[in-house]
Every structure is written in structure tokens, then in C-alpha cells.
Short mmCIF file of C-alpha atoms in Angstrom, two decimals:
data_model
loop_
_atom_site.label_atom_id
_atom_site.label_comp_id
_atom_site.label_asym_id
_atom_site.label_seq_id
_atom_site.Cartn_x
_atom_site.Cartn_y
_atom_site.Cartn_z
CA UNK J 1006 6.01 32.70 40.07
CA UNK J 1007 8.73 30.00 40.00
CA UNK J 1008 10.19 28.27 42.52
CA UNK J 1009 10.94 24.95 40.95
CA UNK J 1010 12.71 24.84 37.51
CA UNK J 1011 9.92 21.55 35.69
CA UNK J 1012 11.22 20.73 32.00
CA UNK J 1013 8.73 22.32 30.52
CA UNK J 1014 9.61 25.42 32.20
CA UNK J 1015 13.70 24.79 30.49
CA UNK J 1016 12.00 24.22 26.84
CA UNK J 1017 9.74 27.77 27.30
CA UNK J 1018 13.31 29.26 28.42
CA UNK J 1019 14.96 27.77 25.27
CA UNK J 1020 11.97 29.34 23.12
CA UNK J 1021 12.81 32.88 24.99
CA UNK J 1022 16.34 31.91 24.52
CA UNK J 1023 16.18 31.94 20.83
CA UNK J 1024 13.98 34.53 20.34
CA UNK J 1025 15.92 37.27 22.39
CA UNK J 1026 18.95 36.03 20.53
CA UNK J 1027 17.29 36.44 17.37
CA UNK J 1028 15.97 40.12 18.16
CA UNK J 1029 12.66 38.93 17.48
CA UNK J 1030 9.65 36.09 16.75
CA UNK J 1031 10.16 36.11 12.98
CA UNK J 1032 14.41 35.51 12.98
CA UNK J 1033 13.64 33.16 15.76
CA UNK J 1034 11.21 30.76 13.98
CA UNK J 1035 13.96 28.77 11.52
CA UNK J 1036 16.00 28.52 14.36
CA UNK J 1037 13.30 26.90 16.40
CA UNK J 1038 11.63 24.92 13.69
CA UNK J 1039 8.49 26.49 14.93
CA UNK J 1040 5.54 28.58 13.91
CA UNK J 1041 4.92 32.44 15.29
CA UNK J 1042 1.64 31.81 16.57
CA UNK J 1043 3.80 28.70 18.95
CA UNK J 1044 6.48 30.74 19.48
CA UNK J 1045 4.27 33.30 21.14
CA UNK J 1046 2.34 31.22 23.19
CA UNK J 1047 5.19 29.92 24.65
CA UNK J 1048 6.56 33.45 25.32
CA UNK J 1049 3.31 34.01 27.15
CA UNK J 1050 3.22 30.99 29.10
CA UNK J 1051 6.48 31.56 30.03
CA UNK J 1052 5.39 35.16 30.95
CA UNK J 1053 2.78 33.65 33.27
CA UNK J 1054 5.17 31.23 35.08
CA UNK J 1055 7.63 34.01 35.81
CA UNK J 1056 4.93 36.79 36.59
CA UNK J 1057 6.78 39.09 34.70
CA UNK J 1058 6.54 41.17 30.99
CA UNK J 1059 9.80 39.76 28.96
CA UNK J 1060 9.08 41.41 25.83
CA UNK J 1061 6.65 43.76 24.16
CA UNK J 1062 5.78 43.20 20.58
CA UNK J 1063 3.93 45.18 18.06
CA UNK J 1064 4.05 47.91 15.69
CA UNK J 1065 7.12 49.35 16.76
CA UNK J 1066 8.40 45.70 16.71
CA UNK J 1067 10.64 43.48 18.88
CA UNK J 1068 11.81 45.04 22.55
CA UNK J 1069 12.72 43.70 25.23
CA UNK J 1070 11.93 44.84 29.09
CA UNK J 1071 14.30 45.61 31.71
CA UNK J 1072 12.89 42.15 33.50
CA UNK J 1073 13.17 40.31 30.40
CA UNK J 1074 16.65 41.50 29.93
CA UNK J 1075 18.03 40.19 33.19
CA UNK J 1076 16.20 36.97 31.88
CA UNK J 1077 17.97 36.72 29.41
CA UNK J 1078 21.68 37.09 30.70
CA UNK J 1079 20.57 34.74 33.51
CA UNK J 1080 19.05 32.03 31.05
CA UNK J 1081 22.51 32.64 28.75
CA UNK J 1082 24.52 31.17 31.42
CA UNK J 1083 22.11 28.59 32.09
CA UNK J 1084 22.28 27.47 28.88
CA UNK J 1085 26.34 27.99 28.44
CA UNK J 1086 26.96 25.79 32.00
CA UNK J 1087 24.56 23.23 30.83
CA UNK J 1088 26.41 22.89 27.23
CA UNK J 1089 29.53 22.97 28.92
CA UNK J 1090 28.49 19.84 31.21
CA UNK J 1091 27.23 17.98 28.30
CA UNK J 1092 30.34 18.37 26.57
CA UNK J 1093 32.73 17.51 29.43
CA UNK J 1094 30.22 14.70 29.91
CA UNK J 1095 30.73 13.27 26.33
CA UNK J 1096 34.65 14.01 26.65
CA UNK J 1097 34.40 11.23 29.50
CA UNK J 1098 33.35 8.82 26.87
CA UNK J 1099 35.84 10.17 24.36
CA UNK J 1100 33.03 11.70 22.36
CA UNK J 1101 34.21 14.77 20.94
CA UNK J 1102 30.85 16.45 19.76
CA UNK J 1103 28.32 19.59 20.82
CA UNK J 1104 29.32 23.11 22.13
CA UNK J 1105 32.02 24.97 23.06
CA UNK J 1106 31.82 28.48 24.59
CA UNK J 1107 34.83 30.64 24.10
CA UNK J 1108 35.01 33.99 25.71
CA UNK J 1109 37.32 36.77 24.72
CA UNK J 1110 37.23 39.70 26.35
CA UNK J 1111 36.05 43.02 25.08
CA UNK J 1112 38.26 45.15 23.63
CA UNK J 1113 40.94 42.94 21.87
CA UNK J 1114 42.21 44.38 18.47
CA UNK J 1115 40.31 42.94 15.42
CA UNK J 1116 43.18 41.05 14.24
CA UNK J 1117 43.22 38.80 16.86
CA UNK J 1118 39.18 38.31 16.32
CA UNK J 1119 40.05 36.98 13.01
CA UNK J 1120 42.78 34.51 14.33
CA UNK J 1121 40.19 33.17 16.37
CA UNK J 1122 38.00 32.58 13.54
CA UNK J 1123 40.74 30.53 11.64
CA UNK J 1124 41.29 28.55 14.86
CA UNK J 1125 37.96 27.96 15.16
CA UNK J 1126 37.48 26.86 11.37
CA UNK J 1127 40.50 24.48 11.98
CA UNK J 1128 38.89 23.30 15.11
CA UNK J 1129 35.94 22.48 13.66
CA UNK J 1130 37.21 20.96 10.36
CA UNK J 1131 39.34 18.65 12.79
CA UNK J 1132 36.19 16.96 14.83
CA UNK J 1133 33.17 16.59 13.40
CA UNK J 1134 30.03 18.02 15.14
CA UNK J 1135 31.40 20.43 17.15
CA UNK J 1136 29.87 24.35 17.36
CA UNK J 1137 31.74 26.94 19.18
CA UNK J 1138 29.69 30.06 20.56
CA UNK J 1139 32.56 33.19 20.79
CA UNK J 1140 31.01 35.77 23.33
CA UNK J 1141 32.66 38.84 25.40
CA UNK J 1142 33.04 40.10 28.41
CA UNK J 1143 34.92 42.62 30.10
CA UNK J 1144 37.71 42.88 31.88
CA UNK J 1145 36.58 42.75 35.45
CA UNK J 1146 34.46 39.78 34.13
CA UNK J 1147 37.17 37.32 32.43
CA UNK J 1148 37.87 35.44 35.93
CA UNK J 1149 34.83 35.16 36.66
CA UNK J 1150 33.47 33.38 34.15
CA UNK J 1151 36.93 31.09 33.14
CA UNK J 1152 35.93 30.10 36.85
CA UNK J 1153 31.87 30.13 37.16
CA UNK J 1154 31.91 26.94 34.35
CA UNK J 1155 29.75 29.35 32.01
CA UNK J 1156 32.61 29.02 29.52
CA UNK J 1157 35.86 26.44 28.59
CA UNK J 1158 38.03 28.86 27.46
CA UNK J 1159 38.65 32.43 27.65
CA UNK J 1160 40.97 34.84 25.80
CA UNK J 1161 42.36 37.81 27.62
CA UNK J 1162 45.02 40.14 28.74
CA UNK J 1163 45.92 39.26 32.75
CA UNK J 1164 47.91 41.18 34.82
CA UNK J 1165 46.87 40.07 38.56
CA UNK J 1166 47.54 37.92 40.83
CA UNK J 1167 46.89 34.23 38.91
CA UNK J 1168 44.57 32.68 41.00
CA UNK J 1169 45.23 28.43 42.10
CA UNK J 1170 41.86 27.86 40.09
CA UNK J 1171 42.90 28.68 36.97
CA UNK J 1172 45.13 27.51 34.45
CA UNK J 1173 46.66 29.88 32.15
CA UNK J 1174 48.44 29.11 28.61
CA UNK J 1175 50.46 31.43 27.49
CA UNK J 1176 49.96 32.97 23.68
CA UNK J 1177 53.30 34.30 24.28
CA UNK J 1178 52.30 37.71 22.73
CA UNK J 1179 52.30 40.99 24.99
CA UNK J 1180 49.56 43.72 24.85
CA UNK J 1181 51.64 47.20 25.49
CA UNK J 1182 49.96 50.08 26.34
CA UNK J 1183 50.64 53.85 27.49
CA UNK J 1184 49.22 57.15 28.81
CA UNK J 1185 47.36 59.08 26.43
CA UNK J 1186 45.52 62.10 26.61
CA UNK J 1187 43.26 64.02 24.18
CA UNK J 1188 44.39 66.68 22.03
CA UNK J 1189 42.61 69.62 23.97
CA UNK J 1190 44.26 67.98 27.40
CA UNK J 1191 46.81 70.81 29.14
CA UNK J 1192 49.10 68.08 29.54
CA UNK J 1193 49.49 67.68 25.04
CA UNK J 1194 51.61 70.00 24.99
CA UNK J 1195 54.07 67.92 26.73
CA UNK J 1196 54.09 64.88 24.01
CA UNK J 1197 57.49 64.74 23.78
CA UNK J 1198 57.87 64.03 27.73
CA UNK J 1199 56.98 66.05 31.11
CA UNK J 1200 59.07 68.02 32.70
CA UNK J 1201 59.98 67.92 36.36
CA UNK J 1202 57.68 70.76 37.36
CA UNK J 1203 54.27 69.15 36.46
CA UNK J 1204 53.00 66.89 38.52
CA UNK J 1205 51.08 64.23 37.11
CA UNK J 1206 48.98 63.97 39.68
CA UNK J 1207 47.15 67.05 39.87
CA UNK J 1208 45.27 66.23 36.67
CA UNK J 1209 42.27 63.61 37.01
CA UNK J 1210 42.88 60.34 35.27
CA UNK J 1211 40.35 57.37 34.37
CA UNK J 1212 40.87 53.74 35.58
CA UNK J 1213 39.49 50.39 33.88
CA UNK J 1214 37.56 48.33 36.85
CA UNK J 1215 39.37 45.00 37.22
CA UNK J 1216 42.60 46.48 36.64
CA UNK J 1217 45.62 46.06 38.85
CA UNK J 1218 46.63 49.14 41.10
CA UNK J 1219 50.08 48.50 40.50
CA UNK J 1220 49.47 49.90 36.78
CA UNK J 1221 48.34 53.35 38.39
CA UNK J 1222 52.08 53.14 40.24
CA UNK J 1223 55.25 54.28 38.76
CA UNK J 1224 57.93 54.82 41.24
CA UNK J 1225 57.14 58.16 43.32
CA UNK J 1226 54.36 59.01 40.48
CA UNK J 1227 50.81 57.98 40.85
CA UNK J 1228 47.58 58.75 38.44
CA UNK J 1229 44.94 60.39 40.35
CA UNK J 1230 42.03 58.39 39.91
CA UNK J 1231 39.07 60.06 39.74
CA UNK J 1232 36.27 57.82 38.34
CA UNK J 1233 36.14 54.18 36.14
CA UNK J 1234 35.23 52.82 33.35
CA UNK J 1235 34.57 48.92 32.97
CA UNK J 1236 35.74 48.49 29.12
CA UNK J 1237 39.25 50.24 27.18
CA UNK J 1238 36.57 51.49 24.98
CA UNK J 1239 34.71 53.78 27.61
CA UNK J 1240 37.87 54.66 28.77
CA UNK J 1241 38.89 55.76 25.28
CA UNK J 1242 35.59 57.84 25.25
CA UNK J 1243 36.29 59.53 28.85
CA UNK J 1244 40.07 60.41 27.44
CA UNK J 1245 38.35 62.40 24.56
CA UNK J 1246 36.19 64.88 26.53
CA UNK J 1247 39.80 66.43 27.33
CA UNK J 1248 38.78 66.02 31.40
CA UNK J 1249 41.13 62.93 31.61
CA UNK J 1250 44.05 61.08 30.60
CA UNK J 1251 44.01 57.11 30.92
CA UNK J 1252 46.09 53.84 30.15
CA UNK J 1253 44.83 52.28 26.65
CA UNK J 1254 46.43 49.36 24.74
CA UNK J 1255 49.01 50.58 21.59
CA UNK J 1256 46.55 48.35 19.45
CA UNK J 1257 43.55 50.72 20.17
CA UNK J 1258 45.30 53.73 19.84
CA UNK J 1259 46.43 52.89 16.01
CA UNK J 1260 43.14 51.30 15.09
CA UNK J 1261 40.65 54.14 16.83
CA UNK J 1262 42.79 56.27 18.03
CA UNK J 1263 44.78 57.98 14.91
CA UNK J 1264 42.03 59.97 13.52
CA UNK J 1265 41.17 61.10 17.44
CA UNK J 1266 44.73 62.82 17.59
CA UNK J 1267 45.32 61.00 21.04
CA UNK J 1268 48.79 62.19 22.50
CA UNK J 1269 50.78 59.86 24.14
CA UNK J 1270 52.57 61.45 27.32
CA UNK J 1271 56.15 60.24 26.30
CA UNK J 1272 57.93 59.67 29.55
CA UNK J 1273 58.05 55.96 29.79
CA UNK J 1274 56.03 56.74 32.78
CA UNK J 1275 53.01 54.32 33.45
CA UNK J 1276 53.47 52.08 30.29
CA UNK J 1277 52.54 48.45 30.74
CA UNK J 1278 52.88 44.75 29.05
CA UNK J 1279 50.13 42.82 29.71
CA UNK J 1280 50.22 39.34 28.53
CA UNK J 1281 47.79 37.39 26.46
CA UNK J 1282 46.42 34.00 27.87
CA UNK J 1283 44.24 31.44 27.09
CA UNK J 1284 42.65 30.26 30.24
CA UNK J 1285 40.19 27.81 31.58
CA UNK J 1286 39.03 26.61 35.39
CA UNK J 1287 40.50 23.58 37.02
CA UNK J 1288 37.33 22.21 36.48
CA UNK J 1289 37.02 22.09 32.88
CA UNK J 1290 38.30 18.76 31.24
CA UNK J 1291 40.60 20.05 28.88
CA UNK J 1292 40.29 17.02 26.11
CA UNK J 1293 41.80 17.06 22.85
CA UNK J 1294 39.46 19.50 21.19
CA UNK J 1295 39.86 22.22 23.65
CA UNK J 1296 43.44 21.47 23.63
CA UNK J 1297 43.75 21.42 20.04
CA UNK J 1298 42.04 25.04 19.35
CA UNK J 1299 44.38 26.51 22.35
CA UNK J 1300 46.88 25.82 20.34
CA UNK J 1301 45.40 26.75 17.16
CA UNK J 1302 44.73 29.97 18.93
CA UNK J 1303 48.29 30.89 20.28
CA UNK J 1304 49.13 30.22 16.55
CA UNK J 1305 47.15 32.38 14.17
CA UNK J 1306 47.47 35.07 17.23
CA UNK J 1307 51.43 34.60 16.96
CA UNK J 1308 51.58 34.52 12.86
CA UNK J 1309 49.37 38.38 13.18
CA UNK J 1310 52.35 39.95 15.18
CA UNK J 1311 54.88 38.93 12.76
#
């Protein structure tokens, strides 16, 4: 087993790398400009150094372990802190060139996926040699890694505390969002607002991990939290068994949510507007690239909402 990282052992990592990405020896050979009988050597080697079965591979193709999974998230943020570092590193000699890891979290409507595609294209038509690897991660997660160096930039709704150790850019756009319940909920029958008599609280209601308490607040009303879910979209799937009601964004609701029949409980009762930042650590060098695509960003974001 391991207990010094050697070079070697960071190229048979690489090799894993690409083939986990790749969902398989075959996909990962032209991205490795190597052969499958090298490729699975060095998955075996590697296999040997770590005393532990990353993969299996045979008829029923390509599948990874459970081992070989944590491998792989832990070797991902290897690999994004290390590209980050060379990049900052090159920004110090005012070489703009290599990768850029922009997170965004999970969730976000796909409009806003394709504004960061055109920022990205402008980005990268701007300065040469530069690759950007988009990746999510969910809410409870966005601090984290905007903090952990594993990423320069991350896209996401915020509405705690702002911690000293991160800088936040406003998009100036607002994510609004509401209670909604599914159509077999005893509470649907009150879409068009509750009356005094119900209390809100007797019925159970799903919370996203990560999320401010102050959201499950509103004036001498609470939500009675009975359980979590750590994504808007499992949230949207505990809503629909009928068991709970929730918080979801507007922007889900009329892209998933139409053709679910999900009531909105209309009485301005535990809506919220979260805002949409780009953010990065205090530690990240924010040179003219990153600055450039934060503001290419904010931009195409902006031109969707009009």
C-alpha cells in the first residue's frame, strides 16, 4: 500500500484518471495516446500499489468498484488543485495558458448552462491555449470547493452568511423560489392561499442540506422539517410522493415541474430570492482570463432573463 505519492505512482493515477473518465479502456486510449494492453498494465500496477480492486473488466464491460470510486473523486481533486496551481503559477509570469475548472452547482436551469458555454467559447477564443473543465456540485458543496483550491470559479445561488474567504461577484440576477406541493398533497386544495385554520406545520416538509434555516422561517410560521435532501432535484422527487411539500426554484418548477402538476401554496408564505454569484477563494489569482469569463458569465446569464 502507499504511503509516499513517487511520480510514477501520479502518471499510473493519470492513466486511472482517464480511463474512469472515459467509462472504459477503449474511450480512454486516444485520450492517452496509448495502447489497451499499456493501459491495463498500468491499471494493474496501480492496483498493486494501492492494494485495492479499482475496476473490473470483462464481458459485461467497464465497472468500477466502490474502492475505485472513492479513487477516483479523490484523484479528481488531485488533479483539479494541481491544474489550478499550474495555472496561477503561469499567471505569475503573465502566461495565460492551461486549465481552468469552473464549478456550477447542480441544479441551475439549462439556460444558464448554455450562457456558460458562450462565455466559455468567448473565453477561449480571447487567449489562446486555454481549456476549461465545467463540473457540479451541490449545494452544501459550493463553499467548499470555491475555498478547498479544487476549482477558480464557481457558479451558484448563496444565501448564507458570506464567509471573509471568499469573494463573491454578483451576476445581478435573482433565483425566486416558493412552496410547492404535489397534486395528491391535502394541502392542493388550498392553491389559491391557506386559510387561518391550517397550520402549516402539522404537515412534514423536505429541506435541501446546506440551506439556510432562515428560509424554513416566515414570521410565526415554520416548515416542519422532517428529513433532507442534498440536491433541488431530490427534493423535487420527495415533493411528488405526495408525503411532503418543499421550497424549489420558479425555474425548476416551469422546466420539470409543469407536466408534474406541482401546486404552489399561494400565500407569499416561505418564498425566497436567492442571488446568483460568481465566486472564487482569496487564494485564487484572479488574472485577466478568469476575470474576463466572470464577466462574460454575468453577461450571457443577464441577456437569458431579458
Amino acid at each position: 500500500m502507499i504511503n509516499r505519492l513517487q511520480e510514477s505512482d501520479i502518471k499510473l493515477l493519470r492513466v486511472f484518471y482517464a480511463v474512469a473518465s472515459c467509462n472504459g479502456f477503449t474511450a480512454a486510449e486516444s485520450v492517452l495516446r496509448m495502447q489497451r494492453p499499456n493501459i491495463s498494465a498500468a491499471i494493474k500496477k496501480l492496483e498493486d500499489r494501492l492494494d485495492l480492486v479499482l475496476c473490473h473488466r470483462g464481458r459485461g464491460g467497464f465497472q468500477m468498484s466502490k474502492e475505485g470510486e472513492v479513487v477516483f473523486q479523490e484523484t479528481k481533486r488531485i488533479f483539479n488543485s494541481f491544474d489550478n496551481f499550474v495555472f496561477n503559477l503561469k499567471s505569475l509570469h503573465d502566461d495565460y495558458s492551461g486549465h481552468i475548472t469552473l464549478v456550477m452547482m447542480a441544479g441551475l436551469p439549462l439556460n444558464y448552462h448554455l450562457a456558460v458555454s458562450k462565455a466559455v467559447k468567448s473565453t477561449m477564443k480571447k487567449f489562446n491555449d486555454i481549456h476549461v473543465n465545467i463540473q457540479t456540485r451541490l449545494y452544501n458543496e459550493v463553499e467548499h470547493v470555491a475555498l478547498s483550491g479544487e476549482c477558480h470559479l464557481v457558479l451558484s445561488t448563496y444565501d448564507m452568511v458570506k464567509p471573509e474567504s471568499v469573494t463573491f461577484h454578483p451576476v445581478d440576477v435573482k433565483c425566486r423560489g416558493r412552496l410547492y406541493c404535489a397534486p395528491t398533497h391535502p394541502l392542493a386544495k388550498y392553491a389559491d392561499g391557506l386559510p387561518d385554520t391550517v397550520r402549516i406545520d402539522d404537515y412534514p416538509a423536505i429541506g435541501i442540506s446546506g440551506l439556510s434555516s432562515g428560509n424554513y422561517i416566515d414570521g410565526e410560521r415554520r416548515l416542519s422539517i422532517q428529513t433532507f435532501s442534498d440536491s433541488y432535484d431530490g427534493c423535487l422527487s420527495a415533493i411528488m410522493t405526495g408525503e411532503y411539500m418543499g421550497l424549489l426554484p420558479d425555474y425548476m418548477v416551469e422546466h420539470q415541474g409543469k407536466d408534474l402538476g406541482l401546486v404552489s401554496i399561494k400565500n407569499r408564505q416561505f418564498e425566497f430570492n436567492h442571488e446568483l454569484f460568481m465566486m472564487n477563494g482569496k487564494n485564487t489569482r484572479l488574472n485577466p482570463v478568469l476575470r474576463h469569463l466572470i464577466k462574460e458569465v454575468a453577461y450571457f446569464i443577464q441577456q437569458t432573463e431579458k
